[in-house]
mmCIF file of C-alpha atoms in Angstrom:
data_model
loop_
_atom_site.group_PDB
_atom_site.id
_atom_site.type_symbol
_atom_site.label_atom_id
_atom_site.label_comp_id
_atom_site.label_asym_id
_atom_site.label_seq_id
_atom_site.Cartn_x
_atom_site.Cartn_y
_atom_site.Cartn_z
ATOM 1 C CA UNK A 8 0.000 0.000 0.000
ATOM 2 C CA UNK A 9 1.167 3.882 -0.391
ATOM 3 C CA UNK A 10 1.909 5.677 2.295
ATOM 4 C CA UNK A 11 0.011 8.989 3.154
ATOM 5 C CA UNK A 12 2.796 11.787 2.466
ATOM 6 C CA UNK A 13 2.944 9.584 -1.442
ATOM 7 C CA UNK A 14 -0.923 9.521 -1.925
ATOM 8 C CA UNK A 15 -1.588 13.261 -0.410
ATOM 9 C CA UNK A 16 0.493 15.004 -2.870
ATOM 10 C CA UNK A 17 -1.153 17.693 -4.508
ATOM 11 C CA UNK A 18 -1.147 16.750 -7.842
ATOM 12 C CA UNK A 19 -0.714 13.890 -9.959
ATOM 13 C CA UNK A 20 1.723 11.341 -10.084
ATOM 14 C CA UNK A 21 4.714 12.801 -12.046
ATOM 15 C CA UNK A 22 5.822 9.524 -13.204
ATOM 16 C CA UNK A 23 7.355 8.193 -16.180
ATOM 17 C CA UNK A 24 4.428 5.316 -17.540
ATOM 18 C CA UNK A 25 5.500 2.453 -20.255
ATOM 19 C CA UNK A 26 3.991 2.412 -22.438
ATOM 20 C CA UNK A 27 3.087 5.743 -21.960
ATOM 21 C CA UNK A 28 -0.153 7.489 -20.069
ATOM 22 C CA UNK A 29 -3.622 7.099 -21.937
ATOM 23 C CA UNK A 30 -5.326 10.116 -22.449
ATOM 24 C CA UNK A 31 -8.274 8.990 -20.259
ATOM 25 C CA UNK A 32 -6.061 8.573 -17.088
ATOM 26 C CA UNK A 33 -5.324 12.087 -17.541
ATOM 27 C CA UNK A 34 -6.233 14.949 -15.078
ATOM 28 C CA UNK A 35 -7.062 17.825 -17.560
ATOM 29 C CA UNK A 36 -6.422 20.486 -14.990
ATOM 30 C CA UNK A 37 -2.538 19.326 -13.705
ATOM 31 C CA UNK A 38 -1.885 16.712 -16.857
ATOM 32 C CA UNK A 39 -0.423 13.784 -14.546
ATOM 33 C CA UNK A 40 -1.608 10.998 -14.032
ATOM 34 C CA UNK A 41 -4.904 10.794 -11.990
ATOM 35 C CA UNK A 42 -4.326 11.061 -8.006
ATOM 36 C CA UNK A 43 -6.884 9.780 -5.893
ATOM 37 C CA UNK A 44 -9.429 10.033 -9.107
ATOM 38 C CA UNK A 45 -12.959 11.314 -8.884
ATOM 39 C CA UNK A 46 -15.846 11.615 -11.178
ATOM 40 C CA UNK A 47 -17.959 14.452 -11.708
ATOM 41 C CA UNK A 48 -21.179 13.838 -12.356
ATOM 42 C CA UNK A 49 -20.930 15.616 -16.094
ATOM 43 C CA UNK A 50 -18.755 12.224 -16.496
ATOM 44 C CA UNK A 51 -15.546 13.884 -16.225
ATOM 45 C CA UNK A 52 -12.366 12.432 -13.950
ATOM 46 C CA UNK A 53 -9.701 14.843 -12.027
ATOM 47 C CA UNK A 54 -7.179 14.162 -9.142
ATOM 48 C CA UNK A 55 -9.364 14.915 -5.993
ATOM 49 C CA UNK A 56 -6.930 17.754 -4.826
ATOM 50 C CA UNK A 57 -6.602 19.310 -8.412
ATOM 51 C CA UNK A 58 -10.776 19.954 -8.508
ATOM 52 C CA UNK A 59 -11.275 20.878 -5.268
ATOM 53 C CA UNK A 60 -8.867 23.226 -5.585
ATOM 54 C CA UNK A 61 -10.513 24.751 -9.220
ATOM 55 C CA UNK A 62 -14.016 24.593 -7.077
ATOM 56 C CA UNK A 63 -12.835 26.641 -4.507
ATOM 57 C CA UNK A 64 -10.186 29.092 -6.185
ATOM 58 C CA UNK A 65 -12.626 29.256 -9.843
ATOM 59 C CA UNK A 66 -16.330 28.805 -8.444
ATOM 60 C CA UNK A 67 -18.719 26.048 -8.655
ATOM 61 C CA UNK A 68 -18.019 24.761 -12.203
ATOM 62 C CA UNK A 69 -16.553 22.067 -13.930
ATOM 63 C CA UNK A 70 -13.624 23.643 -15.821
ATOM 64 C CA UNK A 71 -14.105 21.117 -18.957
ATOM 65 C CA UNK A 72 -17.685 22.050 -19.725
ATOM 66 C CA UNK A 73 -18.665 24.463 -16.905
ATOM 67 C CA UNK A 74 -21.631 22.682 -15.398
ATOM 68 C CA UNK A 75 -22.821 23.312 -11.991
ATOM 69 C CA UNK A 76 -20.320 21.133 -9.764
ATOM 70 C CA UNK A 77 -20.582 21.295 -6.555
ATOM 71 C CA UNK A 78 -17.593 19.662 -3.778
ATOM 72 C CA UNK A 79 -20.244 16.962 -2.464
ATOM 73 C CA UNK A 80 -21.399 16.537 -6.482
ATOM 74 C CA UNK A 81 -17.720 14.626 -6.582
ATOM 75 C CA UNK A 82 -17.390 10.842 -6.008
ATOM 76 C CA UNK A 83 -14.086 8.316 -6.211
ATOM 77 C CA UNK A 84 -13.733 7.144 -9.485
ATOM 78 C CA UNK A 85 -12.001 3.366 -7.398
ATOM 79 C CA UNK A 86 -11.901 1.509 -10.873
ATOM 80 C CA UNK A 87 -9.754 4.491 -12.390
ATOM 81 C CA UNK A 88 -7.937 4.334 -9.329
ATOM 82 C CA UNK A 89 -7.455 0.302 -9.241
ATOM 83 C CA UNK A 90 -6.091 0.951 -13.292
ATOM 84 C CA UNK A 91 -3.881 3.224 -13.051
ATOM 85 C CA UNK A 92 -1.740 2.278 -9.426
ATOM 86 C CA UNK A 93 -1.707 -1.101 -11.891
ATOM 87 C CA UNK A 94 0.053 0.508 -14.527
ATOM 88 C CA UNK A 95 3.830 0.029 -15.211
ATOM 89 C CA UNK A 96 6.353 3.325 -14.208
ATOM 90 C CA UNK A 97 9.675 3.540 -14.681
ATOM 91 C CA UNK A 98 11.599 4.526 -11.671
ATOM 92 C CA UNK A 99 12.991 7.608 -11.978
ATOM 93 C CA UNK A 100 16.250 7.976 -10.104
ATOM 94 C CA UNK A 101 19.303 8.060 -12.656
ATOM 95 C CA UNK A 102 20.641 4.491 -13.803
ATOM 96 C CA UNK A 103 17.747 2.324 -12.118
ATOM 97 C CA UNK A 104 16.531 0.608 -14.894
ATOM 98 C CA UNK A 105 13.659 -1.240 -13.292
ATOM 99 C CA UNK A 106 10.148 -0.661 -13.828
ATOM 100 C CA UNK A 107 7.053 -1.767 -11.298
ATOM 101 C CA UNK A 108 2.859 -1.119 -10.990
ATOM 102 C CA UNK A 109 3.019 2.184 -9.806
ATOM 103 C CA UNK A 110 1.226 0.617 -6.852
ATOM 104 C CA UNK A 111 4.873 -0.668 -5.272
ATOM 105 C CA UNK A 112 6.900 2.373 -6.216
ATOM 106 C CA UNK A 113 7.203 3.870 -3.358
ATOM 107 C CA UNK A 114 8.354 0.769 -1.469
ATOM 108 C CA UNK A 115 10.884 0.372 -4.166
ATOM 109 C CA UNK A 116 12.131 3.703 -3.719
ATOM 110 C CA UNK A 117 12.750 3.369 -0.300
ATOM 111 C CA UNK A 118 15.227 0.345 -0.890
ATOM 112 C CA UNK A 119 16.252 1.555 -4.423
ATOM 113 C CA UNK A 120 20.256 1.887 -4.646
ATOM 114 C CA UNK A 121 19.956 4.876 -7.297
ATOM 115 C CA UNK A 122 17.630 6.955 -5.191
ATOM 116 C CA UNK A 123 19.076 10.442 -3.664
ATOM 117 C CA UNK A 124 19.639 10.663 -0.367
ATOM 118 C CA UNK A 125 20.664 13.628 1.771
ATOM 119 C CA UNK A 126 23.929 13.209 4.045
ATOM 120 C CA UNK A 127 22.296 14.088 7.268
ATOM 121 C CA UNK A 128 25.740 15.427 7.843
ATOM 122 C CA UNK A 129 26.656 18.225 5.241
ATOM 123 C CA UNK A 130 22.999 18.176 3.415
ATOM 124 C CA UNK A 131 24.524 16.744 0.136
ATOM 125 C CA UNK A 132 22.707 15.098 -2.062
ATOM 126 C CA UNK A 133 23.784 11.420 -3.129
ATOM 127 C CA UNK A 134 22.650 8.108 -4.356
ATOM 128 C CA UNK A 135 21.584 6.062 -1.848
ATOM 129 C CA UNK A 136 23.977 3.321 -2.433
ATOM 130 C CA UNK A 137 27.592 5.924 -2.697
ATOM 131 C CA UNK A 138 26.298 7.364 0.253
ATOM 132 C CA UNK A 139 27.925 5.036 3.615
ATOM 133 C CA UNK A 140 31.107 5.553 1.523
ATOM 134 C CA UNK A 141 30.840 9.316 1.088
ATOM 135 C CA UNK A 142 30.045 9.766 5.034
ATOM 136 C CA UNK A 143 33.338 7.524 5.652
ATOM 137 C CA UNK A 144 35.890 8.607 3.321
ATOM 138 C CA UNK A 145 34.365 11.748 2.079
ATOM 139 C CA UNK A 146 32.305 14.214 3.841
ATOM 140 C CA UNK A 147 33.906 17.295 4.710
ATOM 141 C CA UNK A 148 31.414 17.121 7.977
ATOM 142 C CA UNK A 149 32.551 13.389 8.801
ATOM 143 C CA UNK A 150 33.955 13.064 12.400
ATOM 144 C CA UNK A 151 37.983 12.294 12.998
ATOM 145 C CA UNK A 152 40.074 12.274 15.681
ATOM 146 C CA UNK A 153 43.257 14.109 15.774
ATOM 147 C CA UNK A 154 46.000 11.916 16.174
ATOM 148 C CA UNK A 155 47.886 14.076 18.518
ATOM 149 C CA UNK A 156 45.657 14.888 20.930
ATOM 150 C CA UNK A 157 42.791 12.621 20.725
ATOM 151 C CA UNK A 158 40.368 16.017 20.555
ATOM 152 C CA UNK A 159 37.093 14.807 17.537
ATOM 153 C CA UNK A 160 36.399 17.326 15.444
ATOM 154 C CA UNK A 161 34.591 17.394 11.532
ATOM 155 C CA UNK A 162 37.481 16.984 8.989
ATOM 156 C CA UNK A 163 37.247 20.314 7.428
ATOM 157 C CA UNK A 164 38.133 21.771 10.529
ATOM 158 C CA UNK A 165 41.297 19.336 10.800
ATOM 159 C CA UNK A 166 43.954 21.886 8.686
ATOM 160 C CA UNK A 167 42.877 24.739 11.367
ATOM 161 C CA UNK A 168 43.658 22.725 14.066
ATOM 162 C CA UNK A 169 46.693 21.084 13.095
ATOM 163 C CA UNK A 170 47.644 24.805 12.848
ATOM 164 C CA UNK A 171 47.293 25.226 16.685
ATOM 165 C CA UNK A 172 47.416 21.237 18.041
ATOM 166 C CA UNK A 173 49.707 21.688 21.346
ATOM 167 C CA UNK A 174 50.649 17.861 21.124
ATOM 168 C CA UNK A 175 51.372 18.447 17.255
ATOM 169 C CA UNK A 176 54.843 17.747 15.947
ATOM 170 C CA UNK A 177 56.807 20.915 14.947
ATOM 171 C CA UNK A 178 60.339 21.812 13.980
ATOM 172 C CA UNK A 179 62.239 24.932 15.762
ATOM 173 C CA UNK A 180 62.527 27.657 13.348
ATOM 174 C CA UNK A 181 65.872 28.431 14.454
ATOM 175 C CA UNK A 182 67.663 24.816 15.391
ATOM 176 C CA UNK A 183 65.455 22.326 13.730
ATOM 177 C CA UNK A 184 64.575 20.135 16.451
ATOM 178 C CA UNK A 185 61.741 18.243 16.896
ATOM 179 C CA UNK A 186 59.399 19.350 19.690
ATOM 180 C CA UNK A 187 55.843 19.373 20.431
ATOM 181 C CA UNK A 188 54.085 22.652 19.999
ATOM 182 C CA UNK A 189 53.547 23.013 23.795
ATOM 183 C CA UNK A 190 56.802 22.909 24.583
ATOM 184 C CA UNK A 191 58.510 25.480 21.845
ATOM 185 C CA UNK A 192 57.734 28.482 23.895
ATOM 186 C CA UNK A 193 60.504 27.008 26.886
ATOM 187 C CA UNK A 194 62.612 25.995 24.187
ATOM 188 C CA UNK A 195 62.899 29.156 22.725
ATOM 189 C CA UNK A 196 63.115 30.861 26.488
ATOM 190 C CA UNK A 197 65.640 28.412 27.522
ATOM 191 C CA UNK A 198 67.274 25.627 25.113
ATOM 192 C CA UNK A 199 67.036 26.454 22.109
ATOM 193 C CA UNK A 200 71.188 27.027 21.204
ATOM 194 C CA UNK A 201 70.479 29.235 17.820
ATOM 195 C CA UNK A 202 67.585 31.233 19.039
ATOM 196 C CA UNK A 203 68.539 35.169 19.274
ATOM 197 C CA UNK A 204 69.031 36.513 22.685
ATOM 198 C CA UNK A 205 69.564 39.687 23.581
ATOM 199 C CA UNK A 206 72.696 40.636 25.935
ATOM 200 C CA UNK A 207 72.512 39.650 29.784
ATOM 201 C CA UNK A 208 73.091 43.602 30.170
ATOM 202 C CA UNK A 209 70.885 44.475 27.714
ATOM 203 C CA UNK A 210 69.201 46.667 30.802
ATOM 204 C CA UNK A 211 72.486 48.194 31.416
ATOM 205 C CA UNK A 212 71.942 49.547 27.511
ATOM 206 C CA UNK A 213 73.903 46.758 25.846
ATOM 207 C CA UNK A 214 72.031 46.397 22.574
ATOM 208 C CA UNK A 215 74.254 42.994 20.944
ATOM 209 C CA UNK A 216 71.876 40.481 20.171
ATOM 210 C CA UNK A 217 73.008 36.928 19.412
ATOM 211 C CA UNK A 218 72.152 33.612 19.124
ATOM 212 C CA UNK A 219 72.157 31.773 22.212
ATOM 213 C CA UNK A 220 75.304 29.523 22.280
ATOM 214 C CA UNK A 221 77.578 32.899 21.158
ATOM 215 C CA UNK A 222 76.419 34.199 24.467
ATOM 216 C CA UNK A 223 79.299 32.973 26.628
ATOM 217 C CA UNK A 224 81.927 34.387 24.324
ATOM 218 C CA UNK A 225 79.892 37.713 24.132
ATOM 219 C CA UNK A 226 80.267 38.028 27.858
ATOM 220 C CA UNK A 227 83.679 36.973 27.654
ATOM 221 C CA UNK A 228 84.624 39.443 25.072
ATOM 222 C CA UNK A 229 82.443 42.672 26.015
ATOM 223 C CA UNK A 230 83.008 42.293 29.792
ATOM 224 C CA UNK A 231 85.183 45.786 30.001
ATOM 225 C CA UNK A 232 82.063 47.030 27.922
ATOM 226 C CA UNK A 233 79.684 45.756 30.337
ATOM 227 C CA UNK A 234 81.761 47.433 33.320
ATOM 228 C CA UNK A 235 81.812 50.573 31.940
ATOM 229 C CA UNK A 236 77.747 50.726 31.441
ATOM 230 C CA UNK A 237 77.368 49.103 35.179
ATOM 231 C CA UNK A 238 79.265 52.237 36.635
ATOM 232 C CA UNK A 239 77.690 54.646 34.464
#
């Protein structure tokens, strides 16, 4: 049986028939196939929802011949309806080749493999049966885990955070060791032999900077300097 939300469209069913759609299972007023058909009593058929709309929104009239028609005038044309849910559709998502009574089309498109499906995800669109593979391998929105630090996090956020990962690998500008982010800034302060320094009396107004293992001879060399700007 069809569902509700597939039977209470609004129109009729925009379908692809083979052979093709006979004139008489035609609503004149949307051109689909008849939905939910029902007879007027002038002897012509509509989709329920396509007439009662015309009634209300054109007046009291059929729009073929313009008789009197009123809402409770209408009745369910059941062996139109029995015909055409027995006719044969194509399904209509790309590269599905199989075709069905247009009765069981809506149960086939639930299990169909070619049907679009939105990644609940990042909202893209995809067939049904690419889709497991594009939420592991290929959604931009797909959860990972940094490898560092453990922290989740979608993978189009992962290049951001590798930019500021504490447990991240990274290489001293100056020396080229191999450190982990969190510990460059006491590398730099302390360690780090080719990182510039500025003179122990640099608040004595010795301006020399240098890198850190040239220190020692700077002292050594510049200590009349120093003495000089300490008596000053």
């Amino acid at each position: 049986t069809l569902s509700n939300s597939f039977m209470e469209e609004t129109q009729g069913y925009d379908v692809e028939f083979d052979p093709p759609l006979e004139s008489k299972y035609e609503c004149p007023i949307c051109l689909m196939a008849l939905r939910e058909a029902v007879q007027t009593p002038c002897g012509h058929r509509f989709c329920k929802a396509c007439i009662v709309k015309s009634i209300r929104d054109a007046g009291h009239k059929c729009p073929i011949d313009n008789e009197i028609l009123l809402e409770n005038q209408l009745f369910p044309d059941n062996f139109a309806k029995r015909e055409i849910l027995s006719l044969i559709v194509k399904c209509p998502s790309k590269g599905c080749s199989q075709k069905m009574e247009l009765r069981h089309l809506e149960d086939h498109q639930l299990h169909c493999g070619f049907a679009s499906e939105k990644c609940s995800q990042c909202q893209g669109i995809f067939q049904k049966n690419q889709l497991q593979e594009h939420i592991m391998l290929e959604c931009p929105r797909r959860q990972i885990a940094c490898p560092n630090c453990a922290m989740c996090m979608p993978y189009e956020e992962k290049k951001v955070h590798d930019e500021i990962c504490l447990l991240a690998n990274v290489f001293c500008e100056y020396c080229n060791t191999v450190l982990i982010r969190e510990q460059l800034p006491n590398h730099y302060d302390n360690d780090c032999p080719t990182a510039p320094v500025p003179c122990t009396y640099s608040a004595f107004g010795c301006r020399e900077k240098m890198q850190r293992n040239d220190l020692a001879r700077h002292m050594q060399e510049f200590t009349q300097v120093h003495m000089r700007m300490m008596a000053q």
